Amino acid sequence: MLAWQSARNEARAIRDAVPVSKHGLGSLTEIANMLGAEVWVGNLDPDISGFVVKEANKSPEIFINASDTPQRQRFTLAHEIGHLVDRMKLAEDDDYSFIDHRSSKHYDLHEFYADEFAGELLMPADQFHEIITKGEYAAAAEFGVSLPAVRKRHSRLKKNP
């Protein structure tokens, strides 16, 4: 199974178990908590949207940049949950950290997986295909995400429907 398929499957499994709200961090925080993680929103370096840290024999912690828009915070939290799922379910790691930098120079397979996971968790493909016909702004409003998130999701779904 390819990374994007695995990420989407894991996101669908979580969506089936927990309803994901279309706005705010509430249901996403609930998902993180169910996976054993604490979520913190605070001031981070301007170049960092968020990060997840898991030290051996400790609970994971997810940090979200308070200065980001609510839409960006939603995607970042879903993205960090993607890292959590990747490490817990696929790699069974007990010690890791991932930082979500705003620049793309740190982009690797782990970031790709987390983006695919977040895209499917927040913008399920079946719903996305229907909503995007109304335009990017309508999709962003419907899913409570930013325009760049909608554009990236649209691009990825064109490549791998």
PDB file of C-alpha atoms in Angstrom:
ATOM      1  CA  MET A   1       0.000   0.000   0.000  1.00  0.00           C
ATOM      2  CA  LEU A   2       1.323   3.448  -0.883  1.00  0.00           C
ATOM      3  CA  ALA A   3       1.804   6.177   1.737  1.00  0.00           C
ATOM      4  CA  TRP A   4      -1.099   8.301   0.488  1.00  0.00           C
ATOM      5  CA  GLN A   5      -3.438   5.296   0.542  1.00  0.00           C
ATOM      6  CA  SER A   6      -2.417   4.353   4.064  1.00  0.00           C
ATOM      7  CA  ALA A   7      -2.806   7.936   5.298  1.00  0.00           C
ATOM      8  CA  ARG A   8      -6.267   8.274   3.781  1.00  0.00           C
ATOM      9  CA  ASN A   9      -7.375   4.887   5.132  1.00  0.00           C
ATOM     10  CA  GLU A  10      -6.269   5.789   8.665  1.00  0.00           C
ATOM     11  CA  ALA A  11      -8.050   9.157   8.435  1.00  0.00           C
ATOM     12  CA  ARG A  12     -11.258   7.468   7.231  1.00  0.00           C
ATOM     13  CA  ALA A  13     -11.109   4.990  10.108  1.00  0.00           C
ATOM     14  CA  ILE A  14     -10.891   7.854  12.590  1.00  0.00           C
ATOM     15  CA  ARG A  15     -13.703   9.771  10.854  1.00  0.00           C
ATOM     16  CA  ASP A  16     -15.864   6.658  11.096  1.00  0.00           C
ATOM     17  CA  ALA A  17     -15.213   6.469  14.849  1.00  0.00           C
ATOM     18  CA  VAL A  18     -15.381  10.177  15.729  1.00  0.00           C
ATOM     19  CA  PRO A  19     -17.431  12.871  13.989  1.00  0.00           C
ATOM     20  CA  VAL A  20     -15.114  15.661  12.830  1.00  0.00           C
ATOM     21  CA  SER A  21     -16.611  19.127  13.175  1.00  0.00           C
ATOM     22  CA  LYS A  22     -16.202  21.552  10.301  1.00  0.00           C
ATOM     23  CA  HIS A  23     -14.910  24.413  12.433  1.00  0.00           C
ATOM     24  CA  GLY A  24     -12.718  24.941  15.480  1.00  0.00           C
ATOM     25  CA  LEU A  25     -10.296  22.610  17.215  1.00  0.00           C
ATOM     26  CA  GLY A  26     -12.773  20.804  19.509  1.00  0.00           C
ATOM     27  CA  SER A  27     -13.306  17.497  17.728  1.00  0.00           C
ATOM     28  CA  LEU A  28      -9.681  17.391  16.569  1.00  0.00           C
ATOM     29  CA  THR A  29      -8.486  17.907  20.133  1.00  0.00           C
ATOM     30  CA  GLU A  30     -10.824  15.088  21.166  1.00  0.00           C
ATOM     31  CA  ILE A  31      -9.217  12.817  18.557  1.00  0.00           C
ATOM     32  CA  ALA A  32      -5.719  13.735  19.763  1.00  0.00           C
ATOM     33  CA  ASN A  33      -6.776  13.060  23.361  1.00  0.00           C
ATOM     34  CA  MET A  34      -8.236   9.671  22.362  1.00  0.00           C
ATOM     35  CA  LEU A  35      -4.829   8.843  20.875  1.00  0.00           C
ATOM     36  CA  GLY A  36      -3.210   9.772  24.183  1.00  0.00           C
ATOM     37  CA  ALA A  37      -1.892  13.211  23.222  1.00  0.00           C
ATOM     38  CA  GLU A  38      -2.252  16.549  24.961  1.00  0.00           C
ATOM     39  CA  VAL A  39      -2.851  19.594  22.751  1.00  0.00           C
ATOM     40  CA  TRP A  40      -1.403  23.002  23.576  1.00  0.00           C
ATOM     41  CA  VAL A  41      -2.033  26.268  21.721  1.00  0.00           C
ATOM     42  CA  GLY A  42       0.559  28.949  22.357  1.00  0.00           C
ATOM     43  CA  ASN A  43       3.048  31.354  20.850  1.00  0.00           C
ATOM     44  CA  LEU A  44       5.623  29.560  18.712  1.00  0.00           C
ATOM     45  CA  ASP A  45       8.413  30.733  16.448  1.00  0.00           C
ATOM     46  CA  PRO A  46       6.823  32.548  13.457  1.00  0.00           C
ATOM     47  CA  ASP A  47       8.313  29.927  11.098  1.00  0.00           C
ATOM     48  CA  ILE A  48       6.562  27.054  12.921  1.00  0.00           C
ATOM     49  CA  SER A  49       2.874  26.177  12.579  1.00  0.00           C
ATOM     50  CA  GLY A  50       3.008  23.324  15.044  1.00  0.00           C
ATOM     51  CA  PHE A  51       4.830  20.230  16.178  1.00  0.00           C
ATOM     52  CA  VAL A  52       4.403  16.910  17.924  1.00  0.00           C
ATOM     53  CA  VAL A  53       6.813  15.487  20.491  1.00  0.00           C
ATOM     54  CA  LYS A  54       6.802  11.989  21.948  1.00  0.00           C
ATOM     55  CA  GLU A  55       9.484  10.979  24.412  1.00  0.00           C
ATOM     56  CA  ALA A  56       9.940   7.359  25.470  1.00  0.00           C
ATOM     57  CA  ASN A  57       7.497   6.308  28.202  1.00  0.00           C
ATOM     58  CA  LYS A  58       5.668   9.664  28.068  1.00  0.00           C
ATOM     59  CA  SER A  59       2.464  10.820  26.424  1.00  0.00           C
ATOM     60  CA  PRO A  60       2.753  12.682  23.124  1.00  0.00           C
ATOM     61  CA  GLU A  61       2.237  16.444  23.090  1.00  0.00           C
ATOM     62  CA  ILE A  62       1.035  18.538  20.159  1.00  0.00           C
ATOM     63  CA  PHE A  63       1.759  22.264  20.031  1.00  0.00           C
ATOM     64  CA  ILE A  64      -0.157  24.651  17.737  1.00  0.00           C
ATOM     65  CA  ASN A  65       0.836  28.243  16.927  1.00  0.00           C
ATOM     66  CA  ALA A  66      -1.709  30.622  18.500  1.00  0.00           C
ATOM     67  CA  SER A  67      -0.861  33.364  16.000  1.00  0.00           C
ATOM     68  CA  ASP A  68      -2.120  31.325  13.026  1.00  0.00           C
ATOM     69  CA  THR A  69      -5.648  31.705  11.676  1.00  0.00           C
ATOM     70  CA  PRO A  70      -8.238  29.252  13.018  1.00  0.00           C
ATOM     71  CA  GLN A  71      -8.291  27.579   9.592  1.00  0.00           C
ATOM     72  CA  ARG A  72      -4.521  27.089   9.618  1.00  0.00           C
ATOM     73  CA  GLN A  73      -4.656  25.817  13.202  1.00  0.00           C
ATOM     74  CA  ARG A  74      -7.244  23.191  12.180  1.00  0.00           C
ATOM     75  CA  PHE A  75      -5.097  21.873   9.365  1.00  0.00           C
ATOM     76  CA  THR A  76      -1.961  21.957  11.513  1.00  0.00           C
ATOM     77  CA  LEU A  77      -3.637  19.996  14.312  1.00  0.00           C
ATOM     78  CA  ALA A  78      -4.968  17.423  11.825  1.00  0.00           C
ATOM     79  CA  HIS A  79      -1.476  17.248  10.276  1.00  0.00           C
ATOM     80  CA  GLU A  80       0.169  16.651  13.667  1.00  0.00           C
ATOM     81  CA  ILE A  81      -2.423  13.965  14.448  1.00  0.00           C
ATOM     82  CA  GLY A  82      -1.325  12.412  11.138  1.00  0.00           C
ATOM     83  CA  HIS A  83       2.249  12.215  12.434  1.00  0.00           C
ATOM     84  CA  LEU A  84       0.937  10.677  15.643  1.00  0.00           C
ATOM     85  CA  VAL A  85      -1.043   8.010  13.760  1.00  0.00           C
ATOM     86  CA  ASP A  86       1.888   7.312  11.434  1.00  0.00           C
ATOM     87  CA  ARG A  87       4.276   6.703  14.324  1.00  0.00           C
ATOM     88  CA  MET A  88       1.788   4.839  16.549  1.00  0.00           C
ATOM     89  CA  LYS A  89       0.122   2.559  14.043  1.00  0.00           C
ATOM     90  CA  LEU A  90       2.655   2.088  11.284  1.00  0.00           C
ATOM     91  CA  ALA A  91       6.079   2.456  12.866  1.00  0.00           C
ATOM     92  CA  GLU A  92       5.243   1.744  16.518  1.00  0.00           C
ATOM     93  CA  ASP A  93       7.782   4.363  17.629  1.00  0.00           C
ATOM     94  CA  ASP A  94       7.919   5.471  21.253  1.00  0.00           C
ATOM     95  CA  ASP A  95      10.276   8.414  20.751  1.00  0.00           C
ATOM     96  CA  TYR A  96       9.906  10.975  17.936  1.00  0.00           C
ATOM     97  CA  SER A  97       9.278  14.599  17.049  1.00  0.00           C
ATOM     98  CA  PHE A  98       8.109  16.409  13.931  1.00  0.00           C
ATOM     99  CA  ILE A  99       8.069  20.167  13.372  1.00  0.00           C
ATOM    100  CA  ASP A 100       5.705  21.724  10.809  1.00  0.00           C
ATOM    101  CA  HIS A 101       7.792  24.537   9.286  1.00  0.00           C
ATOM    102  CA  ARG A 102       6.117  27.029   6.982  1.00  0.00           C
ATOM    103  CA  SER A 103       8.829  26.571   4.354  1.00  0.00           C
ATOM    104  CA  SER A 104       8.821  23.525   2.106  1.00  0.00           C
ATOM    105  CA  LYS A 105      12.557  22.807   2.441  1.00  0.00           C
ATOM    106  CA  HIS A 106      11.836  20.319   5.261  1.00  0.00           C
ATOM    107  CA  TYR A 107       9.287  18.305   3.229  1.00  0.00           C
ATOM    108  CA  ASP A 108       9.764  14.523   3.252  1.00  0.00           C
ATOM    109  CA  LEU A 109       7.691  11.326   3.241  1.00  0.00           C
ATOM    110  CA  HIS A 110       6.586  11.894   6.857  1.00  0.00           C
ATOM    111  CA  GLU A 111       5.261  15.358   5.949  1.00  0.00           C
ATOM    112  CA  PHE A 112       3.567  13.959   2.846  1.00  0.00           C
ATOM    113  CA  TYR A 113       1.836  11.284   4.940  1.00  0.00           C
ATOM    114  CA  ALA A 114       0.681  13.842   7.524  1.00  0.00           C
ATOM    115  CA  ASP A 115      -0.659  16.154   4.789  1.00  0.00           C
ATOM    116  CA  GLU A 116      -2.565  13.317   3.120  1.00  0.00           C
ATOM    117  CA  PHE A 117      -3.982  12.258   6.483  1.00  0.00           C
ATOM    118  CA  ALA A 118      -5.054  15.821   7.354  1.00  0.00           C
ATOM    119  CA  GLY A 119      -6.568  16.338   3.916  1.00  0.00           C
ATOM    120  CA  GLU A 120      -8.743  13.235   4.197  1.00  0.00           C
ATOM    121  CA  LEU A 121      -9.650  13.878   7.834  1.00  0.00           C
ATOM    122  CA  LEU A 122     -10.815  17.460   7.205  1.00  0.00           C
ATOM    123  CA  MET A 123     -11.870  17.275   3.547  1.00  0.00           C
ATOM    124  CA  PRO A 124     -13.052  13.726   2.773  1.00  0.00           C
ATOM    125  CA  ALA A 125     -12.586  12.956  -0.912  1.00  0.00           C
ATOM    126  CA  ASP A 126     -16.226  12.079  -1.595  1.00  0.00           C
ATOM    127  CA  GLN A 127     -17.463  15.344  -0.061  1.00  0.00           C
ATOM    128  CA  PHE A 128     -14.598  17.362  -1.536  1.00  0.00           C
ATOM    129  CA  HIS A 129     -15.386  16.355  -5.131  1.00  0.00           C
ATOM    130  CA  GLU A 130     -18.953  17.555  -4.645  1.00  0.00           C
ATOM    131  CA  ILE A 131     -18.130  20.840  -2.879  1.00  0.00           C
ATOM    132  CA  ILE A 132     -15.216  21.915  -5.093  1.00  0.00           C
ATOM    133  CA  THR A 133     -17.635  22.313  -8.009  1.00  0.00           C
ATOM    134  CA  LYS A 134     -18.907  25.397  -6.134  1.00  0.00           C
ATOM    135  CA  GLY A 135     -15.383  26.855  -6.079  1.00  0.00           C
ATOM    136  CA  GLU A 136     -12.348  27.037  -3.817  1.00  0.00           C
ATOM    137  CA  TYR A 137     -13.815  29.662  -1.495  1.00  0.00           C
ATOM    138  CA  ALA A 138     -16.940  27.562  -0.952  1.00  0.00           C
ATOM    139  CA  ALA A 139     -14.795  24.512  -0.179  1.00  0.00           C
ATOM    140  CA  ALA A 140     -12.624  26.459   2.279  1.00  0.00           C
ATOM    141  CA  ALA A 141     -15.722  27.760   4.067  1.00  0.00           C
ATOM    142  CA  GLU A 142     -17.431  24.361   4.075  1.00  0.00           C
ATOM    143  CA  PHE A 143     -14.463  22.502   5.563  1.00  0.00           C
ATOM    144  CA  GLY A 144     -13.134  25.289   7.786  1.00  0.00           C
ATOM    145  CA  VAL A 145      -9.690  25.284   6.173  1.00  0.00           C
ATOM    146  CA  SER A 146      -7.531  27.792   4.311  1.00  0.00           C
ATOM    147  CA  LEU A 147      -7.472  28.324   0.550  1.00  0.00           C
ATOM    148  CA  PRO A 148      -3.934  26.879   0.292  1.00  0.00           C
ATOM    149  CA  ALA A 149      -5.181  23.710   2.031  1.00  0.00           C
ATOM    150  CA  VAL A 150      -8.060  23.433  -0.456  1.00  0.00           C
ATOM    151  CA  ARG A 151      -5.704  23.970  -3.389  1.00  0.00           C
ATOM    152  CA  LYS A 152      -3.248  21.348  -2.156  1.00  0.00           C
ATOM    153  CA  ARG A 153      -6.071  18.851  -1.545  1.00  0.00           C
ATOM    154  CA  HIS A 154      -7.520  19.505  -4.991  1.00  0.00           C
ATOM    155  CA  SER A 155      -4.122  19.003  -6.610  1.00  0.00           C
ATOM    156  CA  ARG A 156      -3.478  15.767  -4.712  1.00  0.00           C
ATOM    157  CA  LEU A 157      -6.917  14.357  -5.508  1.00  0.00           C
ATOM    158  CA  LYS A 158      -6.406  15.087  -9.210  1.00  0.00           C
ATOM    159  CA  LYS A 159      -3.162  13.102  -9.084  1.00  0.00           C
ATOM    160  CA  ASN A 160      -4.427  10.289  -6.825  1.00  0.00           C
ATOM    161  CA  PRO A 161      -8.239  10.218  -6.724  1.00  0.00           C
TER     162      PRO A 161
END
